[in-house]
Coordinates of C-alpha atoms in Angstrom, one line a residue:
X1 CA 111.9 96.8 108.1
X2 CA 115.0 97.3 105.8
X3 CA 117.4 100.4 105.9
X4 CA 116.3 100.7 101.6
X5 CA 112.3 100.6 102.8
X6 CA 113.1 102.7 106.2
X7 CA 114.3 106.1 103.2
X8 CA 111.1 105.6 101.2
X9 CA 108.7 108.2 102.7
X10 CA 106.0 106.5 102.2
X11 CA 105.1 103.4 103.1
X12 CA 101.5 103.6 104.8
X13 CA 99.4 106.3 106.1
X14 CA 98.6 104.9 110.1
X15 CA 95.8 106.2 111.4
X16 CA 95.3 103.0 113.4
X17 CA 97.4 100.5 114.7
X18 CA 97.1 97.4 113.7
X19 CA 95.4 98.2 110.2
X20 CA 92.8 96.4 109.5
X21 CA 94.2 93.9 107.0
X22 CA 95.5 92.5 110.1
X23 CA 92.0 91.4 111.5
X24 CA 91.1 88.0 111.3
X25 CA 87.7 86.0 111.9
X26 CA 87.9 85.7 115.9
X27 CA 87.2 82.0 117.0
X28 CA 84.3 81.7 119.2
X29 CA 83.0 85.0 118.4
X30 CA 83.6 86.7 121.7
X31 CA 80.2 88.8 123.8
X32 CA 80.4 92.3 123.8
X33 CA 79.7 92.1 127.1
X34 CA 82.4 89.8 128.2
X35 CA 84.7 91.8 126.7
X36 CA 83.7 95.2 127.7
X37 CA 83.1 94.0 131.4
X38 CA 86.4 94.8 132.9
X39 CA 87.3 97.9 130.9
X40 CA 87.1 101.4 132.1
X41 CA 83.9 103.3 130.5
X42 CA 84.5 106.5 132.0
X43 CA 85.6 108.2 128.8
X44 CA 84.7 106.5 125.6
X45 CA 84.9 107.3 122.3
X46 CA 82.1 106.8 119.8
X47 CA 82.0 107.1 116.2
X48 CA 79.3 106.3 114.0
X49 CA 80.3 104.9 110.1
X50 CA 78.0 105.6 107.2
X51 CA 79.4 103.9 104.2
X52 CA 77.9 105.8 101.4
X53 CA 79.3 108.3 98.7
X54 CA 78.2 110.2 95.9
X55 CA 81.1 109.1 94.2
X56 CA 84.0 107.1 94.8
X57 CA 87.5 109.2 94.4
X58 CA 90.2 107.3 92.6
X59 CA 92.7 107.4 95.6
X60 CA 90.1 106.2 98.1
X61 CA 90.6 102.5 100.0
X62 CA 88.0 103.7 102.7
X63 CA 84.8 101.2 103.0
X64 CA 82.3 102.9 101.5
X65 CA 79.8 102.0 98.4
X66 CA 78.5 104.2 95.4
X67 CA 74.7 105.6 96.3
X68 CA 72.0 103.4 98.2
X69 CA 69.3 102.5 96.4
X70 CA 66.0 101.7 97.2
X71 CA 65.6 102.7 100.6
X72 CA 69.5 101.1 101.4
X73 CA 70.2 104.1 103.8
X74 CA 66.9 103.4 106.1
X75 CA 67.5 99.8 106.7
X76 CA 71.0 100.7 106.9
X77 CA 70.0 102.9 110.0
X78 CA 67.7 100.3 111.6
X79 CA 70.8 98.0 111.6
X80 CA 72.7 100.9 112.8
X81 CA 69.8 101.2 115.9
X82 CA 70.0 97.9 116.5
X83 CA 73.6 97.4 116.7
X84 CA 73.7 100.2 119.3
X85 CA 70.9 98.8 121.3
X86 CA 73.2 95.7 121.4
X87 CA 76.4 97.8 122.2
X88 CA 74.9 100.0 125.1
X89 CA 73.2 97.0 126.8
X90 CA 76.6 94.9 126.5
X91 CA 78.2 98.0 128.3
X92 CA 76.2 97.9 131.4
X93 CA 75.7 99.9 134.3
X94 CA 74.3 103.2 132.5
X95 CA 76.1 105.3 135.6
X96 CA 79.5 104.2 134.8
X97 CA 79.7 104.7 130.8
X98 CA 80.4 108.1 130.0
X99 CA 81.4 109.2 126.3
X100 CA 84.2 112.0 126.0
X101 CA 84.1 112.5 122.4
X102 CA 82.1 111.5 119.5
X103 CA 82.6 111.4 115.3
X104 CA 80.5 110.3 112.1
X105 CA 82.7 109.2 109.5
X106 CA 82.3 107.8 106.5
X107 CA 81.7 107.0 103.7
X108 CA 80.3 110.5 103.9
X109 CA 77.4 111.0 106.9
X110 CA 76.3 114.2 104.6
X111 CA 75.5 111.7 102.0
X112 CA 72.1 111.3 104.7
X113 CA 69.4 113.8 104.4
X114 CA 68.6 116.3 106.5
X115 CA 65.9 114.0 108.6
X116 CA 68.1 110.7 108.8
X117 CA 71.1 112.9 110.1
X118 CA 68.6 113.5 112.9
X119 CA 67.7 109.8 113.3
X120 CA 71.4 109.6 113.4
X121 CA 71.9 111.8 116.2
X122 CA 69.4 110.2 118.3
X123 CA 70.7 106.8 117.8
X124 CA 73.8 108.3 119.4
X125 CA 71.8 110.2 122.2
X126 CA 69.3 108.0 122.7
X127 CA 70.3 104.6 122.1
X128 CA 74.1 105.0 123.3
X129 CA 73.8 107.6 126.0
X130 CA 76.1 110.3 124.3
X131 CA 75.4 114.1 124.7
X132 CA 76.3 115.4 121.7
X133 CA 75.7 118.9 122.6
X134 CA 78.7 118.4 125.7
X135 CA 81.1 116.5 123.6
X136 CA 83.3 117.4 121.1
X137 CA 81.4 116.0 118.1
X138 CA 83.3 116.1 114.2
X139 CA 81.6 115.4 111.1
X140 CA 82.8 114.5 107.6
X141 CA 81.3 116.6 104.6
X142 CA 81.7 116.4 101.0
X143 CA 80.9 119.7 98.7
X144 CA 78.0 118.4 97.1
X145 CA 76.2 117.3 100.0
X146 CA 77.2 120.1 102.3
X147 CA 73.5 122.1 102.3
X148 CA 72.3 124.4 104.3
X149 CA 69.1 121.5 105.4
X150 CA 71.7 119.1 106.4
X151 CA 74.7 121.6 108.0
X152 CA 71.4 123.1 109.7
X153 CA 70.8 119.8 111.7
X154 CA 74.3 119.3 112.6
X155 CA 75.0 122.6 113.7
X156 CA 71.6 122.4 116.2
X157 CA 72.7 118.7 117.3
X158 CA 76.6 120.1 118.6
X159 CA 78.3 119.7 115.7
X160 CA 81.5 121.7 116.5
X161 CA 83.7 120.4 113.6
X162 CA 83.0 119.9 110.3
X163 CA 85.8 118.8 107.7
X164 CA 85.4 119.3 104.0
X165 CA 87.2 116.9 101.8
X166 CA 88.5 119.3 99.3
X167 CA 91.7 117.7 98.0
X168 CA 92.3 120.1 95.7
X169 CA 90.9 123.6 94.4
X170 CA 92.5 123.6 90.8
X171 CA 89.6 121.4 88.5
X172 CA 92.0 120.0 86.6
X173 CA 93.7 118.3 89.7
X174 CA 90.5 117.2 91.2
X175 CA 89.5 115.4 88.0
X176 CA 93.3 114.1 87.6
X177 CA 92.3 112.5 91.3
X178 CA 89.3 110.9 90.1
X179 CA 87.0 113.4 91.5
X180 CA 85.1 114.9 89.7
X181 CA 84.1 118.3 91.4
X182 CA 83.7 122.0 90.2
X183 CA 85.8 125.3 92.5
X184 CA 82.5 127.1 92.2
X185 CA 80.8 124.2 93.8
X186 CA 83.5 123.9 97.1
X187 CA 83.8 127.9 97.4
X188 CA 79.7 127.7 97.6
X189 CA 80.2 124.6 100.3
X190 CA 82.4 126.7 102.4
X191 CA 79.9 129.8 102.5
X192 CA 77.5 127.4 103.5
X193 CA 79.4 126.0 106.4
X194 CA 80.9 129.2 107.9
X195 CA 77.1 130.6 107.4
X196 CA 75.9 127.6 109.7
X197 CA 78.7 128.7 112.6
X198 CA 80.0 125.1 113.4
X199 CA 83.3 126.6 115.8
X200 CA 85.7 124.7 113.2
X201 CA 85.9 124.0 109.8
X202 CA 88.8 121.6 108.8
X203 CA 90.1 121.4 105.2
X204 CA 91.6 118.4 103.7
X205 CA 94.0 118.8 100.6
X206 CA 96.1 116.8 99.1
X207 CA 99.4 116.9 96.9
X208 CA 101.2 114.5 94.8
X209 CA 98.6 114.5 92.0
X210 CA 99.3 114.5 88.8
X211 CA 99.9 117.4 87.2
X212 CA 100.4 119.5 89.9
X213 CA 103.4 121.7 90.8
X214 CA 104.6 124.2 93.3
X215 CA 102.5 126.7 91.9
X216 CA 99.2 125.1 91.6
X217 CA 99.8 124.0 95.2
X218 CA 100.5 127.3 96.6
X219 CA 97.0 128.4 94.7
X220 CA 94.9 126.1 96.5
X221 CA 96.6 126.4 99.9
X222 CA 95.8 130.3 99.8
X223 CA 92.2 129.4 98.1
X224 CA 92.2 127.6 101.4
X225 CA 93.5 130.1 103.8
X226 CA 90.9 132.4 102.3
X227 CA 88.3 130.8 104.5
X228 CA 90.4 131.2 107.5
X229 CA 89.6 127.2 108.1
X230 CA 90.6 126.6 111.8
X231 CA 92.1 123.5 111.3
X232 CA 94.0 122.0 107.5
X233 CA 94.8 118.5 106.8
X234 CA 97.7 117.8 104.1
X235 CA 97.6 114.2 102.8
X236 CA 100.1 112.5 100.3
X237 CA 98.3 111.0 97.6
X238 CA 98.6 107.5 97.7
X239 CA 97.6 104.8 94.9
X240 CA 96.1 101.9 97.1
X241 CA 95.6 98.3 95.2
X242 CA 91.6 98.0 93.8
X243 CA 91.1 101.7 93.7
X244 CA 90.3 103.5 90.8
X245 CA 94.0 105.0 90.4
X246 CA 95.2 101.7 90.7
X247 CA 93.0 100.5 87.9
X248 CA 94.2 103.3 85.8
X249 CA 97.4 101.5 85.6
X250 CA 100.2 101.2 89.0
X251 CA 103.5 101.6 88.7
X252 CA 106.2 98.9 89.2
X253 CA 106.9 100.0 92.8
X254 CA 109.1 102.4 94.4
X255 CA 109.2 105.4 92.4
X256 CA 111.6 108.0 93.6
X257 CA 110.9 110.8 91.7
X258 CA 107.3 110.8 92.8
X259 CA 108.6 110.5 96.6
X260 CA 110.8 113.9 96.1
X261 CA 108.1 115.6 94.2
X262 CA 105.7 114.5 97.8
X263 CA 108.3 115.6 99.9
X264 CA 108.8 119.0 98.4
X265 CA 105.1 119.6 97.8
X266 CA 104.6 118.9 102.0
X267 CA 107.7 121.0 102.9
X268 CA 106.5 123.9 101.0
X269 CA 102.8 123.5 102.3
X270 CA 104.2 123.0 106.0
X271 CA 106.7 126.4 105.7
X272 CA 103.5 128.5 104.1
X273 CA 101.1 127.2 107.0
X274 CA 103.6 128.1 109.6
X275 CA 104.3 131.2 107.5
X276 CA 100.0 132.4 107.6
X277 CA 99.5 131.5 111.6
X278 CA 98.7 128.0 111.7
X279 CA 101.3 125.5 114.0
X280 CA 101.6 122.2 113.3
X281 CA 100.2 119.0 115.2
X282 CA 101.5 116.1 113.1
X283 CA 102.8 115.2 109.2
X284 CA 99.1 116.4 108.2
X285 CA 97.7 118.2 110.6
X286 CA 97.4 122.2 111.3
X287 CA 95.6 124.3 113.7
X288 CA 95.2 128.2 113.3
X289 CA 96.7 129.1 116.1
X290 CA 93.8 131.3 117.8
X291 CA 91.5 128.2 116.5
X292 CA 89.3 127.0 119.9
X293 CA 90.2 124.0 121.3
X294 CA 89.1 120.9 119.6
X295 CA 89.1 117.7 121.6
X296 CA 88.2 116.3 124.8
X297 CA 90.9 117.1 127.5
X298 CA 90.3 113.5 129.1
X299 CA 90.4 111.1 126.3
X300 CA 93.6 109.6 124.6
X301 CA 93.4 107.7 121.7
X302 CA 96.2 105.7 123.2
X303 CA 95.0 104.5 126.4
X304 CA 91.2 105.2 126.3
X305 CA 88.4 102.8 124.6
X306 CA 86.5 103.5 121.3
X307 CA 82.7 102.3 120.2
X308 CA 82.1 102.0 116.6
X309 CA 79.0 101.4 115.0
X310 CA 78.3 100.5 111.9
X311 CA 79.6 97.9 109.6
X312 CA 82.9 99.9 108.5
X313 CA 83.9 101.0 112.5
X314 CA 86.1 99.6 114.7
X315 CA 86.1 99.3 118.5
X316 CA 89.1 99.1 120.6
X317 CA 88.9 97.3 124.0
X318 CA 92.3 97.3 126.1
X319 CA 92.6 93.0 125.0
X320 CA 91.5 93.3 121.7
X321 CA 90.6 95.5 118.1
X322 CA 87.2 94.5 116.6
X323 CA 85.4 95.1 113.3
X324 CA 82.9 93.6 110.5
X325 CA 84.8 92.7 107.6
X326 CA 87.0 94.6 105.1
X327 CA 87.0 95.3 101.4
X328 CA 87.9 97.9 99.1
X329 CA 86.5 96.3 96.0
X330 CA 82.9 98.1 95.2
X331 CA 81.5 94.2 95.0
X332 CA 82.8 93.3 97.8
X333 CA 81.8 96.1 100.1
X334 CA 78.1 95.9 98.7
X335 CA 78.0 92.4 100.0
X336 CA 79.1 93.2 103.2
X337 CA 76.9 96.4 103.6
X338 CA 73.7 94.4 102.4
X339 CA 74.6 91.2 105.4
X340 CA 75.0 94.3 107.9
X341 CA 71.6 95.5 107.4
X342 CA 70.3 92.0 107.5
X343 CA 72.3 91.3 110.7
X344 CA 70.2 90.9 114.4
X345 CA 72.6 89.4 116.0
X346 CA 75.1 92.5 117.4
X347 CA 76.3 90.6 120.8
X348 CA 79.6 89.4 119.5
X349 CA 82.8 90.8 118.3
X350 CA 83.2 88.8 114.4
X351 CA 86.7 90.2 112.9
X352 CA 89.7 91.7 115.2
X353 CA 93.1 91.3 116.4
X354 CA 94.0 90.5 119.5
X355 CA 96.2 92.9 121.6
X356 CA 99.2 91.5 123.7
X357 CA 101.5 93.8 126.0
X358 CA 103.5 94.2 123.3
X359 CA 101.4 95.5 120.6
X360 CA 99.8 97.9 123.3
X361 CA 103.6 99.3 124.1
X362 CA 103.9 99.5 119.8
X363 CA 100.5 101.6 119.3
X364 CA 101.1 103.7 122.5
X365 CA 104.5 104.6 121.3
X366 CA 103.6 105.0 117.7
X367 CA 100.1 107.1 118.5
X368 CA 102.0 109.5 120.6
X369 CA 105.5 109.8 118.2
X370 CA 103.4 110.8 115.5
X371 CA 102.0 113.8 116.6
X372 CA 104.4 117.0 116.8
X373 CA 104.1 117.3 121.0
X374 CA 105.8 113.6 121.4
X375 CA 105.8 111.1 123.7
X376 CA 106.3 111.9 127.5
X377 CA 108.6 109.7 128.8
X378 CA 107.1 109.5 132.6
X379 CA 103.4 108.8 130.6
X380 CA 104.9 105.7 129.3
X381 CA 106.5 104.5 132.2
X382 CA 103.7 105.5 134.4
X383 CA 101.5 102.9 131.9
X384 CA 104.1 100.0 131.6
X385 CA 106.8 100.3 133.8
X386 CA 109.4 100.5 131.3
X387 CA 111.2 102.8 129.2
X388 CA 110.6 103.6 125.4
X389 CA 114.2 103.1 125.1
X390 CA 114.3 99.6 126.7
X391 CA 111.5 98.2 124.8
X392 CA 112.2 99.6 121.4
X393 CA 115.9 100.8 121.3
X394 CA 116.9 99.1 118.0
X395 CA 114.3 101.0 116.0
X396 CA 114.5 104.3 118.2
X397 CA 118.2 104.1 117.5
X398 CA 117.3 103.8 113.8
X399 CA 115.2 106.6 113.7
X400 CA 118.2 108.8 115.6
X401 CA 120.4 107.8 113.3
X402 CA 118.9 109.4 110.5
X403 CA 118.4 112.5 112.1
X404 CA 114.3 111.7 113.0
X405 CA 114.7 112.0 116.7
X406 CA 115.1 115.0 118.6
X407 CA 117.3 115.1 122.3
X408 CA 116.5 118.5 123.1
X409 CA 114.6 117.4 125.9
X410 CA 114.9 114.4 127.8
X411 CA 111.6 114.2 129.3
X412 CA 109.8 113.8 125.5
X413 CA 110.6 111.1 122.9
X414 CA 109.7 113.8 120.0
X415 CA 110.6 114.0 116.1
X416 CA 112.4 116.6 114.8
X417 CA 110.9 118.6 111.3
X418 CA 112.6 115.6 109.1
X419 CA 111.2 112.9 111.6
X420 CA 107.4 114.5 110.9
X421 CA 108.4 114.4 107.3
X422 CA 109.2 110.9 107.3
X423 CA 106.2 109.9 109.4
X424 CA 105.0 107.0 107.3
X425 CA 107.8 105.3 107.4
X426 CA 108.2 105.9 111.1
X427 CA 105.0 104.4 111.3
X428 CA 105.3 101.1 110.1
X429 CA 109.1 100.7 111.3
X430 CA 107.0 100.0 114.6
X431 CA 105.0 97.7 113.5
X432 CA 105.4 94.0 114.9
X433 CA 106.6 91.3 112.8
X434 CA 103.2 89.7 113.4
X435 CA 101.2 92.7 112.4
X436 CA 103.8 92.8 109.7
X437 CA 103.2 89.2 108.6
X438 CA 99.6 89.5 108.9
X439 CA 99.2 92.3 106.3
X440 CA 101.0 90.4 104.2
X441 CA 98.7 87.4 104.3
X442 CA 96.0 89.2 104.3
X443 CA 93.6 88.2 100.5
X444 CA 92.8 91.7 98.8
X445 CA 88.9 92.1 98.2

C-alpha cells in the first residue's frame, strides 16, 4: 500500500481477513470432513446466516435479498437443517466438539417469525450440538421486526445480546441512508427489547451521512444513551459498488472533505461515549462500563475455528476460509439463495482461500491490532515463534511513523487514539499482496 492510500482513513471496513472477494472456486471441492479432521473442536464458533430483509439499506454490501416469497424462508430452513446435518456428521466424535459461542446474522434472523426462530434454534441445538442457553448467543434485529412474539423466543432460547441496527435516529438521515424508517418506530423497538430482558442490547449508528452535522450526531448519540444500551457500535458510512448509494451516483474517488467530516464526526462520538461511562474496545466498538461480560473467555477469533451455516457464512479451518458464493447485486444473490435451498449435497467446502503461515501471521496480527487492548507480544510468539516485529517490521514501522503505534509498553503491540482512528487503513496496510491482488481480480456481481 502507498504512503497517499496509507492517509486516507478509509479504505475498507475488516471484519474478516481475507474478505471474501478473495475466495475462489476450490479445485476438487475438498470434504468437510477431511478438512475438519485434524482441527481442534474444543471451542467452536457457530453462526447461523439468514439472508433476508425487509428492505435493503442503500449503504449495505451484506448478502442478503428483499423478502421471501412463497414459502422461500421454509425451504430455506430445510437447506439450512440439512447443511447442519452435513456439518456435525463431518465433525465427528460428538465428545470432542464443543461450541464456545454462537451468532445469527444476517440478512436479519428477525426477518423469521416467531415459530421459524424456534426451528432455528433447534437446528443449532439439535442438529449441531450447541447449547444456546450456556453460550454466549448474539442476535441481529431490525426495528420493524423487533416484536414482542419474536424477542419473546429469543430471549427463552439464551439470547443474551441483541443488536438493533439503528443507524441513525434523526428521519431525515435515515431516509438520506436509504432507509426508510420512522424514530417513533425504533424508540417503540427499544421498549420492546429492554421489556424482553436480553442482558445486552447493542446499538449500531452510523455517521458520515448526508446531511448530518455535529449537532444532529450528538442528538442521536444521547437518543441512544437514553436506553442505557450496554454496548454501541459507530460505523463510517461507506458507499460500496452495486449498492443503492452507489447507484445514486459515486463519486470520482478519494474525497477528502468527506474523510475530515468522518473523522470529526467519530472523534466527537468517541470523546462523548468516554465522556457518559462507556470505554472503548475498537474504532467502533463501546461497552458501558458496568455492562456484563459479553463473550466466551475461551474463544479467540484469531486462533479458534468458526462453523457457518447458511449460504452467506463462512467457516474458518486453521488451512483454509470457506464459503458459497458472493454477490451484492439483488439478481445475483437471488440466484444464489434459490441453488442453496435446492442444494443436498453439504460434504464439500465450494468457494475459499487457502491459508498459508503467512496469511495466518497477517490475520492474527491484524485481528488483535484492531481492537483497543492490542496484541500481546509473548501470545504471538507463543503461536509462531517469531516476533511481530520480525515478520512485519516494514509496515509496523510505517504505522509508528505516523504516530499509530504506541511504546508505552513493550509487552503489547497496541495503537494509540490516532492508530484506532485510522483503523481502516491499518487494516488493509496488512493485507498480503496476494489477498491484495485477489480483490482486485475479483468480477463484481
Amino acid at each position: 500500500m502507498t504512503t497517499a492510500q496509507l492517509t486516507s482513513p478509509y479504505q475498507h471496513y475488516v471484519y474478516a481477513y481475507p474478505h471474501k472477494t478473495a475466495y475462489r472456486r476450490l479445485p476438487g471441492r475438498p470434504s468437510l470432513k477431511a478438512l475438519w479432521a485434524a482441527e481442534p473442536k474444543h471451542a467452536l464458533s457457530l453462526y447461523l446466516h439468514i439472508p433476508f430483509c425487509e428492505i435493503r439499506c442503500g449503504f449495505c454490501n451484506l448478502f442478503t435479498r428483499i423478502g421471501a416469497p412463497g414459502g422461500l424462508t421454509g425451504a430455506y430452513l430445510d437447506a439450512l437443517e440439512r447443511q447442519a446435518t452435513a456439518v456435525r456428521e463431518a465433525l465427528g466424535d460428538t465428545e470432542q466438539v464443543r461450541f464456545a459461542t454462537a451468532a445469527f446474522g444476517g440478512g436479519t434472523p428477525t426477518f423469521l417469525t416467531a415459530t421459524e426462530l424456534e426451528r432455528l434454534c433447534d437446528i443449532a441445538e439439535h442438529r449441531m450440538g450447541a447449547d444456546l442457553r450456556a453460550v454466549p448467543l448474539s442476535v441481529e434485529a431490525s426495528p420493524a421486526t423487533a416484536t414482542a412474539d419474536r424477542l419473546a423466543v429469543l430471549a427463552d432460547r439464551g439470547t443474551t445480546r441483541l443488536s438493533l441496527g439503528v443507524q441513525s435516529f434523526v428521519d431525515a438521515e435515515a431516509r438520506a441512508a436509504v432507509r426508510p424508517q420512522r424514530r417513533a418506530d425504533v424508540e417503540a423497538a427499544l421498549g420492546r427489547i429492554r421489556d424482553a430482558r436480553i442482558p445486552v442490547l447493542n446499538i449500531d449508528l452510523i455517521y458520515g451521512i448526508d446531511g448530518q452535522t455535529e449537532q444532529t450526531w450528538l442528538h442521536s448519540l444521547d437518543a441512544a444513551l437514553s436506553w442505557h444500551p450496554e454496548e454501541l457500535y459507530l460505523y463510517p458510512l461507506y458507499v460500496r459498488p452495486l449498492t443503492g448509494l452507489d447507484r445514486r451516483g459515486p463519486g470520482p474517488g478519494p474525497d477528502p472533505v468527506w474523510d475530515e467530516q468522518r473523522l470529526r464526526l467519530y472523534r466527537v462520538g468517541r470523546d462523548h461515549l468516554l465522556a457518559h461511562g462507556y470505554t472503548q474496545q475498537s474504532m467502533r466498538m463501546f461497552r458501558r462500563t458496568d455492562a456484563p461480560p459479553q463473550g466466551a473467555d475461551d474463544y479467540a477469533c484469531q486462533t479458534d475455528g468458526m462453523i457457518g451455516l447458511g449460504c452467506g457464512a463462512r467457516s474458518y479451518t486453521g488451512g483454509l476460509h470457506y464459503s458459497f458464493d458472493y454477490a451484492v447485486d439483488m439478481h445475483q444473490i437471488r440466484a444464489i439463495v434459490d441453488d442453496y435451498v435446492t442444494t443436498t449435497d453439504f460434504a464439500h467446502a465450494e468457494v475459499g482461500y487457502r491459508m498459508d503461515p503467512d496469511e495466518a501471521r497477517r490475520r492474527h496480527l491484524l485481528q488483535s491490532l484492531l481492537q483497543a487492548g492490542g496484541l500481546p507480544v509473548d501470545d504471538y510468539r507463543a503461536r509462531f515463534g517469531s516476533l511481530p516485529a520480525d515478520d512485519f517490521g516494514p509496515e509496523l514501522a510505517r504505522f509508528a511513523d505516523r504516530g499509530w503505534l504506541t511504546d508505552a509498553d513493550p509487552t503489547t503491540l497496541r495503537l494509540t487514539p490516532e492508530g484506532l482512528a485510522h483503523s481502516d487503513a491499518i487494516g488493509p496496510g496488512l493485507f498480503s499482496p496476494a489477498v491484495r491482488a485477489a480483490m482486485a481480480a475479483y468480477e463484481r456481481k
